[in-house]
Short mmCIF file of C-alpha atoms in Angstrom, two decimals:
data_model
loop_
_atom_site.label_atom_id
_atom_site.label_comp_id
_atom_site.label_asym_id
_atom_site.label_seq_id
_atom_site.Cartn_x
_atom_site.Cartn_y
_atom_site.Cartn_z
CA UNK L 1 -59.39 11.98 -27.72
CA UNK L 2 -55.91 12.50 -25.96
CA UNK L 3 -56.37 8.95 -24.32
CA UNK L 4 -56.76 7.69 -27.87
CA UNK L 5 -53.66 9.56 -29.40
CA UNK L 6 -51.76 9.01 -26.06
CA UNK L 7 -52.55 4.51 -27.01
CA UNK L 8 -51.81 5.15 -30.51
CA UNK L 9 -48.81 6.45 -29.80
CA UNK L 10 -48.10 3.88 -27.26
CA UNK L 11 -48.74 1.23 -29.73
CA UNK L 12 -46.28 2.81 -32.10
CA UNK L 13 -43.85 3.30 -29.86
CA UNK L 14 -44.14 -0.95 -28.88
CA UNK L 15 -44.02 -1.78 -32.47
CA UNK L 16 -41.08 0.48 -33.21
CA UNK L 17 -39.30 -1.09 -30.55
CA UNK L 18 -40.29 -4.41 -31.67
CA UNK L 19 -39.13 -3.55 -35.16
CA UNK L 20 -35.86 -2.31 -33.93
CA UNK L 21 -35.22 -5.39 -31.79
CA UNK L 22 -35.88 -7.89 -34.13
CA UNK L 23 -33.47 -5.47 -37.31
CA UNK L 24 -30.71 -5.72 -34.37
CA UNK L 25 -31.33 -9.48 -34.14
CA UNK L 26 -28.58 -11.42 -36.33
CA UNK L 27 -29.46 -14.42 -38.29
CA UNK L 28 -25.97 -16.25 -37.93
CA UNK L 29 -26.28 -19.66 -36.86
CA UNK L 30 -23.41 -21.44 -34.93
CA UNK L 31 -22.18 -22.82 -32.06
CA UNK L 32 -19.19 -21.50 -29.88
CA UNK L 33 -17.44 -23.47 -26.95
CA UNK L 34 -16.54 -20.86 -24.54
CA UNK L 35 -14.20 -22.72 -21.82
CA UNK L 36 -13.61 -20.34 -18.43
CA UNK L 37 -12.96 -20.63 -14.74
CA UNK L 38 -14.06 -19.68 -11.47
CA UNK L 39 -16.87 -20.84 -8.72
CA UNK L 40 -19.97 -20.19 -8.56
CA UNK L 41 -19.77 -16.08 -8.67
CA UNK L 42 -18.47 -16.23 -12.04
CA UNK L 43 -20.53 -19.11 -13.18
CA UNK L 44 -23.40 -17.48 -12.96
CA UNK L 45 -22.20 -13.78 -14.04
CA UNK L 46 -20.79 -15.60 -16.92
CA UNK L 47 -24.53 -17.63 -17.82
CA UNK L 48 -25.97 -14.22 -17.23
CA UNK L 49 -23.14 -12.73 -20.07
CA UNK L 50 -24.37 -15.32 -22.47
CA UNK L 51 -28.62 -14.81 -21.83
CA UNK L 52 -27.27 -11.20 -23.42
CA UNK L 53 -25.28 -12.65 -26.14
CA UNK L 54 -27.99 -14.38 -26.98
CA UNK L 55 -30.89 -12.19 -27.45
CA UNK L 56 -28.73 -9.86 -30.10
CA UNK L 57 -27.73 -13.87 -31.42
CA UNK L 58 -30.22 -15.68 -30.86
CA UNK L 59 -29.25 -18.56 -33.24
CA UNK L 60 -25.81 -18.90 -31.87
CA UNK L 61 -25.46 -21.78 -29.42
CA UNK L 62 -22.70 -21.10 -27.10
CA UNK L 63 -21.16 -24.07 -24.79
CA UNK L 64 -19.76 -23.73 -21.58
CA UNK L 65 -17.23 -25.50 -19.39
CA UNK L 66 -16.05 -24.18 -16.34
CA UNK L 67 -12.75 -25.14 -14.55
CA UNK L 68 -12.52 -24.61 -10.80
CA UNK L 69 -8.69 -24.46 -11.25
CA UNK L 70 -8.64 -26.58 -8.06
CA UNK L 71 -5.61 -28.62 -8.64
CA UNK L 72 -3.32 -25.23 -9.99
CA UNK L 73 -2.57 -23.27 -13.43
CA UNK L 74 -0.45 -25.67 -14.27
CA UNK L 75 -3.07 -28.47 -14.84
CA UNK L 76 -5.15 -26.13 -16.81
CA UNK L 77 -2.31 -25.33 -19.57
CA UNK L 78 -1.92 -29.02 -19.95
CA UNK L 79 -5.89 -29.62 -20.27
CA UNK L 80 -6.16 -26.95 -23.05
CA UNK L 81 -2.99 -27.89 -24.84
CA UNK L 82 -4.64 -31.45 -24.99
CA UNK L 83 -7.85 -29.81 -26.65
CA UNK L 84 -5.95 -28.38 -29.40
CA UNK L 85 -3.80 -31.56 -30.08
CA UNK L 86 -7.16 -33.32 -29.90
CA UNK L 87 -8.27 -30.63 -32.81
CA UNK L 88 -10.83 -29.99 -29.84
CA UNK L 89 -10.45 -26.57 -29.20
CA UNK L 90 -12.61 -23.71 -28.00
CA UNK L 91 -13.45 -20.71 -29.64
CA UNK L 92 -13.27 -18.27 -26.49
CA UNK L 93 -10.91 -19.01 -23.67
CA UNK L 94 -10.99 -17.30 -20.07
CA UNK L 95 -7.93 -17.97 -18.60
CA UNK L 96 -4.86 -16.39 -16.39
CA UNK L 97 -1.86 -14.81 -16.27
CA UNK L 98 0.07 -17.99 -14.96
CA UNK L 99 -0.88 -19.29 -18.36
CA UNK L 100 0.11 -16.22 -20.81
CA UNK L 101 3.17 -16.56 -21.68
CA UNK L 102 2.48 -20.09 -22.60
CA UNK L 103 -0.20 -19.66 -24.71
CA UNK L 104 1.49 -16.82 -26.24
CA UNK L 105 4.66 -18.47 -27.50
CA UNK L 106 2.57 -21.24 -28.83
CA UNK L 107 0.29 -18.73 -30.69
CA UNK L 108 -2.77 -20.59 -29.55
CA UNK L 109 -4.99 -17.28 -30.06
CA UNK L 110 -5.81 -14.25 -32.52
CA UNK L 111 -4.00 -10.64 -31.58
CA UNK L 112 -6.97 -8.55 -30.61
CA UNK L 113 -5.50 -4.83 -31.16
CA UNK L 114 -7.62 -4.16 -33.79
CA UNK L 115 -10.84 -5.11 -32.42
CA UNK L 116 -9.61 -3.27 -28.98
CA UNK L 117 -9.16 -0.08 -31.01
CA UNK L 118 -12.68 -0.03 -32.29
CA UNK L 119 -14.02 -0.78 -28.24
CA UNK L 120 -13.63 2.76 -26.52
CA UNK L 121 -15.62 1.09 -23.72
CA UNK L 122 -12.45 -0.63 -22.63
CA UNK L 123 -10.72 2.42 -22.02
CA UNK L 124 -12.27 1.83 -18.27
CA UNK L 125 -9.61 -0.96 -18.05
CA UNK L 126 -6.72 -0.29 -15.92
CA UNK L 127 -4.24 0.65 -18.80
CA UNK L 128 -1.55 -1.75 -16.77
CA UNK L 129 -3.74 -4.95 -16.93
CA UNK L 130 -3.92 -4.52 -20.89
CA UNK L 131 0.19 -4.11 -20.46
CA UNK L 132 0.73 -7.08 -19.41
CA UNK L 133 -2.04 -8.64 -21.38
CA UNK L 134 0.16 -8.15 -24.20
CA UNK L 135 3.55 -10.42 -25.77
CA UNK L 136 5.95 -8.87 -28.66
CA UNK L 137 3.94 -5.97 -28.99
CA UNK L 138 0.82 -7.34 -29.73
CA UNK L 139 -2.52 -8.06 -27.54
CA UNK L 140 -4.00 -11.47 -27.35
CA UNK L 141 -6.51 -11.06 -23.77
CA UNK L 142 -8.75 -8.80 -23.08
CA UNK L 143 -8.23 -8.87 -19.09
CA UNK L 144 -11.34 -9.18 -16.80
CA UNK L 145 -11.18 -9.54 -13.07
CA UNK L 146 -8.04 -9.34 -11.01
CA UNK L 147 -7.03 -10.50 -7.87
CA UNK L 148 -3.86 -9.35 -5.37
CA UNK L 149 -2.82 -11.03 -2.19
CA UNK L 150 -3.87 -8.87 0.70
CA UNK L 151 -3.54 -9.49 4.11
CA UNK L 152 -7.43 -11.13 5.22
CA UNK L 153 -8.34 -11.20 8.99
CA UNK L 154 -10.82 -11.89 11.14
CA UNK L 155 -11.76 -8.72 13.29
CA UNK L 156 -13.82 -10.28 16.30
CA UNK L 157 -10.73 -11.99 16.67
CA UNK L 158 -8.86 -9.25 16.83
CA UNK L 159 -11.48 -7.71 19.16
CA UNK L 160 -11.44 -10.81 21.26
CA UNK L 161 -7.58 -10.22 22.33
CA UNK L 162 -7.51 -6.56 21.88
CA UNK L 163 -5.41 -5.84 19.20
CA UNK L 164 -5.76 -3.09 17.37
CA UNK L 165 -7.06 -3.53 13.40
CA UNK L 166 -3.85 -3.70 11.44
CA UNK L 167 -2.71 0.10 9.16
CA UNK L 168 -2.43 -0.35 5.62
CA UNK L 169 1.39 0.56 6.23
CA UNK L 170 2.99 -1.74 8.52
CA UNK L 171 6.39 -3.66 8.53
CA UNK L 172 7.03 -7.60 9.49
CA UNK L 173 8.12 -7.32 13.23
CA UNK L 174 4.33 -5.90 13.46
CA UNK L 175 2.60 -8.75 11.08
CA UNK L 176 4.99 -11.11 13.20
CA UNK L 177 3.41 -9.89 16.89
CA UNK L 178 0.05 -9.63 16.08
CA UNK L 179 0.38 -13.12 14.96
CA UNK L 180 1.45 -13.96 18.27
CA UNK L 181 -1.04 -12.49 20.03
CA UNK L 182 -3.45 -13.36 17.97
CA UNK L 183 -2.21 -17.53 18.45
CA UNK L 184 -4.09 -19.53 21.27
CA UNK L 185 -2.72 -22.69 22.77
CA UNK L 186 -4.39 -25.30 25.86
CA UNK L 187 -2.64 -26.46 28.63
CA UNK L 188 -0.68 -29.10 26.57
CA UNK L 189 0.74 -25.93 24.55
CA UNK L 190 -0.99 -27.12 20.80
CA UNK L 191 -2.07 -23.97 19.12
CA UNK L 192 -5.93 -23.80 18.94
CA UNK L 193 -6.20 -20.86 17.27
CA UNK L 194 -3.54 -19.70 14.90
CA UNK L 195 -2.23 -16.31 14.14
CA UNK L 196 -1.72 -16.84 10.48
CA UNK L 197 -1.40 -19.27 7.35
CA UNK L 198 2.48 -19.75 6.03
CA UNK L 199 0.40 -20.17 2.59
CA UNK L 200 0.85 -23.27 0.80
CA UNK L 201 0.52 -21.94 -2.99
CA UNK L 202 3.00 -20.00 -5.25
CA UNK L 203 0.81 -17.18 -5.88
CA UNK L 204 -0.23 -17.16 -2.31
CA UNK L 205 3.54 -16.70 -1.41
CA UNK L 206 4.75 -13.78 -3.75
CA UNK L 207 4.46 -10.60 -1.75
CA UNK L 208 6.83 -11.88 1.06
CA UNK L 209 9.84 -12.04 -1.97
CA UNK L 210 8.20 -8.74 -3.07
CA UNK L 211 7.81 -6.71 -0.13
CA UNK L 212 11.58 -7.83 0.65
CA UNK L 213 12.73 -6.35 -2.50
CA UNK L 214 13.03 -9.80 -4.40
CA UNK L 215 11.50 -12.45 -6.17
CA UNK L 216 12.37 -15.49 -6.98
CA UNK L 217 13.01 -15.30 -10.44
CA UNK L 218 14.90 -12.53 -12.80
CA UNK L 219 12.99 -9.81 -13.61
CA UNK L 220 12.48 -10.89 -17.19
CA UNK L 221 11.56 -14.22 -15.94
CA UNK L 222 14.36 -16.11 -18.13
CA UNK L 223 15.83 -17.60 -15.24
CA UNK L 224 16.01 -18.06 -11.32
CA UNK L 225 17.10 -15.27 -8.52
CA UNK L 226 16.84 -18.10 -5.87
CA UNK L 227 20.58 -17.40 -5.05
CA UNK L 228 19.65 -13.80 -3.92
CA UNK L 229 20.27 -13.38 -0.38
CA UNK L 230 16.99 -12.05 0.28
CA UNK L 231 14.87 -15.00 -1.05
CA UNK L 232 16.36 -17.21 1.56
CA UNK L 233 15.81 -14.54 4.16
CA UNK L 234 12.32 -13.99 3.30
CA UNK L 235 11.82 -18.17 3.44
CA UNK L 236 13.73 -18.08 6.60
CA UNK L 237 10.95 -15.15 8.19
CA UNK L 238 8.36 -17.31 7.15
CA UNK L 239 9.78 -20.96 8.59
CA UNK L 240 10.27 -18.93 11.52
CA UNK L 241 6.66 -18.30 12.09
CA UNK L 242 6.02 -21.97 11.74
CA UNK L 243 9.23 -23.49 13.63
CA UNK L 244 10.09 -20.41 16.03
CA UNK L 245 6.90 -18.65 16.67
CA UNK L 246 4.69 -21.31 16.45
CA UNK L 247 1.71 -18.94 15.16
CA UNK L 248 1.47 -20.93 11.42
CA UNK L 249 0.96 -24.97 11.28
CA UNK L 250 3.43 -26.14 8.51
CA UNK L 251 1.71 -25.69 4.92
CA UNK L 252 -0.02 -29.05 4.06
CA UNK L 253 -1.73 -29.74 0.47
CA UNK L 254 -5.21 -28.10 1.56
CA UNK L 255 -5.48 -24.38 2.30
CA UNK L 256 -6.99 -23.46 5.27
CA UNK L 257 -10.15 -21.47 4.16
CA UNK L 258 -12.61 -23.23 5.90
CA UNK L 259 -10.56 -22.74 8.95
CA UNK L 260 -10.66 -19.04 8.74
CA UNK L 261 -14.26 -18.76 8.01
CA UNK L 262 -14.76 -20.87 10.89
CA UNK L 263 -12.48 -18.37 13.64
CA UNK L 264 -9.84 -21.12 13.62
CA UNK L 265 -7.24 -18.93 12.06
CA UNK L 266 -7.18 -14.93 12.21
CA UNK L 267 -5.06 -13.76 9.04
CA UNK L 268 -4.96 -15.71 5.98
CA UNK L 269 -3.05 -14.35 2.55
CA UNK L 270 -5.51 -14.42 0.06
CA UNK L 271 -7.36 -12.42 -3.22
CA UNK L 272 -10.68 -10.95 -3.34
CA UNK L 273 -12.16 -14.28 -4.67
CA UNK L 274 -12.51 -15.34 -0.80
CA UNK L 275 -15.35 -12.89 -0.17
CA UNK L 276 -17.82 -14.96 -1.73
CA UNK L 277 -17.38 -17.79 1.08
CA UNK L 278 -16.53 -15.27 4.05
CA UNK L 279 -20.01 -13.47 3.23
CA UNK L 280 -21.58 -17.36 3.19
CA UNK L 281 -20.00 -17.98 6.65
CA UNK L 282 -20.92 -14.39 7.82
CA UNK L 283 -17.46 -13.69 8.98
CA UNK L 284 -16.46 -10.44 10.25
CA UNK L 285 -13.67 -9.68 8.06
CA UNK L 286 -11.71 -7.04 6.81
CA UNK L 287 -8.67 -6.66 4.45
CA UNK L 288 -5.21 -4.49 4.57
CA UNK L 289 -1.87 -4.35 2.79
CA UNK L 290 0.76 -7.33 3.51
CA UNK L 291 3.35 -6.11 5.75
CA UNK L 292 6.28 -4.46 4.22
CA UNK L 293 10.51 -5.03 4.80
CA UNK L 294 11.92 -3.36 2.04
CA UNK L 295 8.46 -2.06 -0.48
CA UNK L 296 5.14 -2.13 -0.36
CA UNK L 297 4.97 -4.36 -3.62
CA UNK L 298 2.11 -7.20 -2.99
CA UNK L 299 1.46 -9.40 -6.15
CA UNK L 300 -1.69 -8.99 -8.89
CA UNK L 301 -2.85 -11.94 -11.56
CA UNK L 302 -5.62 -11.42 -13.61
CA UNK L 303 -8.01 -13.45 -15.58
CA UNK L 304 -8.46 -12.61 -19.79
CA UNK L 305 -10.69 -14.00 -22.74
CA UNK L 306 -8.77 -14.65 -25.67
CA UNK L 307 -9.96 -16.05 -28.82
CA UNK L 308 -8.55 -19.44 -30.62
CA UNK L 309 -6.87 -19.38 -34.02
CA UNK L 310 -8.68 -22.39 -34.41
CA UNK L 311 -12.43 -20.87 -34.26
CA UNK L 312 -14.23 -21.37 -37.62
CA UNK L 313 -16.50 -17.99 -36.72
CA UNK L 314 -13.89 -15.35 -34.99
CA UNK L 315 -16.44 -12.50 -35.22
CA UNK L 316 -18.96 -13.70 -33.51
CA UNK L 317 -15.88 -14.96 -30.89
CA UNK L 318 -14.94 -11.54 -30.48
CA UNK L 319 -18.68 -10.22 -30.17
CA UNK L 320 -19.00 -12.65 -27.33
CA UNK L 321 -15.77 -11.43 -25.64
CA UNK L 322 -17.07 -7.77 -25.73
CA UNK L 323 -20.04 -9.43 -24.07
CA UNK L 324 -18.23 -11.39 -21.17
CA UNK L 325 -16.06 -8.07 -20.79
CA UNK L 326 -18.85 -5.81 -20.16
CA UNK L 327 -19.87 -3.54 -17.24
CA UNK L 328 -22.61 -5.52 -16.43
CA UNK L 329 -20.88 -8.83 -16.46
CA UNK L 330 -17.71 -7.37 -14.62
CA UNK L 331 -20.33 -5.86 -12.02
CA UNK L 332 -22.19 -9.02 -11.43
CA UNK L 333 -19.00 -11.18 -11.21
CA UNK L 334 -17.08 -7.97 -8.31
CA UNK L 335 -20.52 -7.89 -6.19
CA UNK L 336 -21.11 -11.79 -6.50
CA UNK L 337 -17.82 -12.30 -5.32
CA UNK L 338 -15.41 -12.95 -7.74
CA UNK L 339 -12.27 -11.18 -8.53
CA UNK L 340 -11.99 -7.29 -8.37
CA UNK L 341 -13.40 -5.95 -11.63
CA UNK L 342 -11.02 -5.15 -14.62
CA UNK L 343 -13.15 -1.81 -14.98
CA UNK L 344 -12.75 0.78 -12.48
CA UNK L 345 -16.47 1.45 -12.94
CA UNK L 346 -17.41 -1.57 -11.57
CA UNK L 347 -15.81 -1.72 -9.17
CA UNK L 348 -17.14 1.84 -7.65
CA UNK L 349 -20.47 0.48 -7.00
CA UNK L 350 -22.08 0.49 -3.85
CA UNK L 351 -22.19 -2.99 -3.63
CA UNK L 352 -18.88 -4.01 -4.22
CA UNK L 353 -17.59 -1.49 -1.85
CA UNK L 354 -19.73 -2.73 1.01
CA UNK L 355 -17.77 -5.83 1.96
CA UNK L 356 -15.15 -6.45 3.27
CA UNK L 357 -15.27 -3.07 4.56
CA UNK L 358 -11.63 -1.50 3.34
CA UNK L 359 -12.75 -3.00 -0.25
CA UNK L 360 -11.73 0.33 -1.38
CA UNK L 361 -8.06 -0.97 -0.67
CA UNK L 362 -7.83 -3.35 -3.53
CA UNK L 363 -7.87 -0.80 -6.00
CA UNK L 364 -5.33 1.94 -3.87
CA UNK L 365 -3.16 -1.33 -4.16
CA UNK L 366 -3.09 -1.41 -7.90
CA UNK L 367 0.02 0.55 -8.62
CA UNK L 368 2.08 -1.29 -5.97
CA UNK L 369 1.99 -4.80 -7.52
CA UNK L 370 4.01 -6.73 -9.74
CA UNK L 371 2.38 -9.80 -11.95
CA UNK L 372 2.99 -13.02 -10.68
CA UNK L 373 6.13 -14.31 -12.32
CA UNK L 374 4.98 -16.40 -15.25
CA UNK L 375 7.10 -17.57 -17.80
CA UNK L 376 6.25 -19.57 -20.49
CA UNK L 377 7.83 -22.95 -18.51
CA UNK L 378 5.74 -21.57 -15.40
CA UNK L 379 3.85 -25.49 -15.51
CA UNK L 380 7.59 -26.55 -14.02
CA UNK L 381 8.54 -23.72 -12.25
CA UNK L 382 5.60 -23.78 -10.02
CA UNK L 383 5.91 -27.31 -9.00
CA UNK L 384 9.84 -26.86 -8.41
CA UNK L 385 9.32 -24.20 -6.45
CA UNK L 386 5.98 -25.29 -4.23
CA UNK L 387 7.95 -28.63 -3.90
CA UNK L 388 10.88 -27.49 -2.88
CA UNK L 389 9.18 -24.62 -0.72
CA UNK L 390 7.19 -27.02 1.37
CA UNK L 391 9.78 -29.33 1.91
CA UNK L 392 11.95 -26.05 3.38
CA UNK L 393 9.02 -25.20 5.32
CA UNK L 394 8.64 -28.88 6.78
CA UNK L 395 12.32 -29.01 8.06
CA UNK L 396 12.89 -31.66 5.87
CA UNK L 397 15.61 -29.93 3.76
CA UNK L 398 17.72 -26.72 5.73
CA UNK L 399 16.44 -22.93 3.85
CA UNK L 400 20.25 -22.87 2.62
CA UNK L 401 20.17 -26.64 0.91
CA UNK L 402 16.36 -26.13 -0.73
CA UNK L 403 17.27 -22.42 -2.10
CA UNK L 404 20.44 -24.20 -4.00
CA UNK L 405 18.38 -27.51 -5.15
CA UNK L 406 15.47 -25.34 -6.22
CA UNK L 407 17.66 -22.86 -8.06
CA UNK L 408 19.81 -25.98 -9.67
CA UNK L 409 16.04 -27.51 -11.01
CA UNK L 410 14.78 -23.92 -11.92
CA UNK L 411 18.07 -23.34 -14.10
CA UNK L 412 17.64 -26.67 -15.62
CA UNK L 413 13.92 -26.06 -16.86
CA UNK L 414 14.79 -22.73 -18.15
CA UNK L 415 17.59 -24.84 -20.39
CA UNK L 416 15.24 -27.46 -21.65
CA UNK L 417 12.47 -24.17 -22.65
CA UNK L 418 15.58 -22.52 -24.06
CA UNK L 419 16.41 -25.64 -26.75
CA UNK L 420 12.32 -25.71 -27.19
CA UNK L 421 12.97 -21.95 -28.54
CA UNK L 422 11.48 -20.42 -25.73
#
């Protein structure tokens, strides 16, 4: 008799469930284009996101496109600029903070304060990440992973010449002789192993300006601070690694990733996003603090949905966001890989803190970074600058000459954005 009530009430329990599932269910039909970045880590957290979207709306259709952002921000601006003048545009957009301010000024997307007040859940956020997710007071991302430049090495090579692991805390002169140590050369004297990668991108870049007390624009970002003293001394350290040192080959078009996961290279500047490949290539390799001169400021973007004023069903926009934004999805995309989670929660988990094995430094690093400077010209200022930077760092234009030409061509942009109303 107790088996029988124990499989009746089993049976209830099913159908109950069933009942409830299928009242939660919505009936809204639509499709959404949801258009995001990333490699395969966030492809595949970001599939998994919409499998869950889908079984609470399971007649909604949603369409993704992924960007690999391989050729820079600024390419991506001008590919979803052309979407909306092609009256092409998607509904949800995962994008960065190189691309904000741009967005912003052009009102491409839907404030979201309201629909963040009535989301508790995102109280797990960072409350700095939603700062600077926001433009005149009002909130148009909801941010999801984050990435700062850290210092990435390769500890059997470190082992190998018998240098000690780099501290968290440690000034240039120290970055500048482990590189040496850790730079190999044959008889004819060409380096076979290098100590570090001068980086070759203008995120990449941003904590040697920072750590030096500078950057290379104004703090607002309304103009350039290439004339500061210290932005040609930090360019200077670094062509001296190249030119003086010899520990750095002279930054080319491709980074040198593969190189480091291959031992070629012992400390590269990168974000979290490389621990997807290291983990591929089985490299032993940790991560610490850039070196410091003046702070210990390193540099933090971070990734955001937003939603287009253009999308014919906001709501269900909005109840995709809160699905692409959630612990599970921010989980997936930290452990997989990706960048550091948004939420603090996810980025306790076992797994995320297993590898790299100081993973617990990207988060202690959080209150000593500054944004990547991103105005809402940043398409221009990043090429004037990477141009102008690689050409210093090729010897092809003296530190003194390319800090005035790049500050002349920064100065002008900011003028032509200024007449646009800017």
């Amino acid at each position: 008799m107790l088996k029988k009530l124990a499989k009746l009430a089993l049976s209830a329990a099913i159908g109950l469930a069933a009942m409830s599932a299928a009242h939660a269910q919505s009936d809204e039909t639509a499709t959404l284009k949801l258009m995001s970045f990333g490699g395969e880590a966030q492809t595949a957290a970001i599939k998994n996101a919409i499998a869950r979207f889908n079984q609470k709306y399971p007649k909604v259709s949603v369409e993704l496109t992924m960007d690999p952002i391989s050729t820079g921000w600024g390419d991506y601006v001008t590919r979803v600029l052309s979407q909306y003048n092609a009256r092409n545009a998607a509904d949800v957009y995962g994008t960065a903070i190189e691309t904000f301010r741009t967005f912003e000024t052009k009102k491409l997307f839907i404030p979201l304060d309201d629909y963040i007040a009535k989301n508790p859940g995102y109280s797990d956020f960072a409350p700095s990440l939603f700062e600077q997710s926001s433009y005149e007071g009002k909130t148009y991302f909801i941010p999801i992973g984050w990435n700062n430049i850290m210092i990435n090495y390769n500890r059997a090579l470190f082992k190998e010449a018998g240098v000690d692991y780099p501290k968290p805390e440690w000034t240039w002169d120290q970055f500048r002789e482990t590189a040496k140590k850790l730079t190999k050369r044959d008889t004819a004297g060409n380096a076979t192993q290098f100590g570090y990668e001068v980086p070759n991108q203008f995120f990449f870049v941003q904590p040697w300006f920072f750590s030096n007390g500078t950057s290379i624009l104004t703090k607002d970002w309304s103009g350039s601070n290439m004339l500061d003293p210290k932005v040609a001394e930090s360019l200077q350290f670094l062509h001296d690694l190249i030119h003086v040192d010899k520990v750095s080959p002279i930054p080319g078009k491709d980074t040198m990733d593969n190189q480091f996961n291959a031992g070629q290279v012992a400390m590269i500047s990168r974000g979290h996003w490389i621990v997807e490949n290291a983990k591929r290539a089985k490299l032993d390799m940790d991560v610490t603090f850039p070196p410091q001169k003046e702070t210990g400021i390193t540099v933090i973007g971070f990734g955001g949905y937003a939603v287009s004023r253009t999308s014919k069903n906001p709501e269900l926009a909005k109840a995709l966001v809160t699905e692409l934004t959630s612990f599970e999805t921010q989980k997936e995309e930290g452990e997989g890989g990706g960048g550091v989670p948004g939420r603090k929660s996810a980025a306790d988990t076992e797994a995320f803190l297993a590898f790299p094995p100081s993973a617990a430094l990207y988060y202690k690093s959080l209150p000593n970074t500054l944004p990547v400077p991103s105005p809402a010209n940043f398409q221009e200022v990043e090429k004037i600058f990477i141009r102008n930077y690689q050409a210093m760092m090729a010897d092809e234009i003296s530190i003194p000459e390319g800090v005035k030409k790049t500050h002349e061509e920064l100065e002008a942009s900011f003028k032509r954005l200024s007449a646009k109303g800017g």
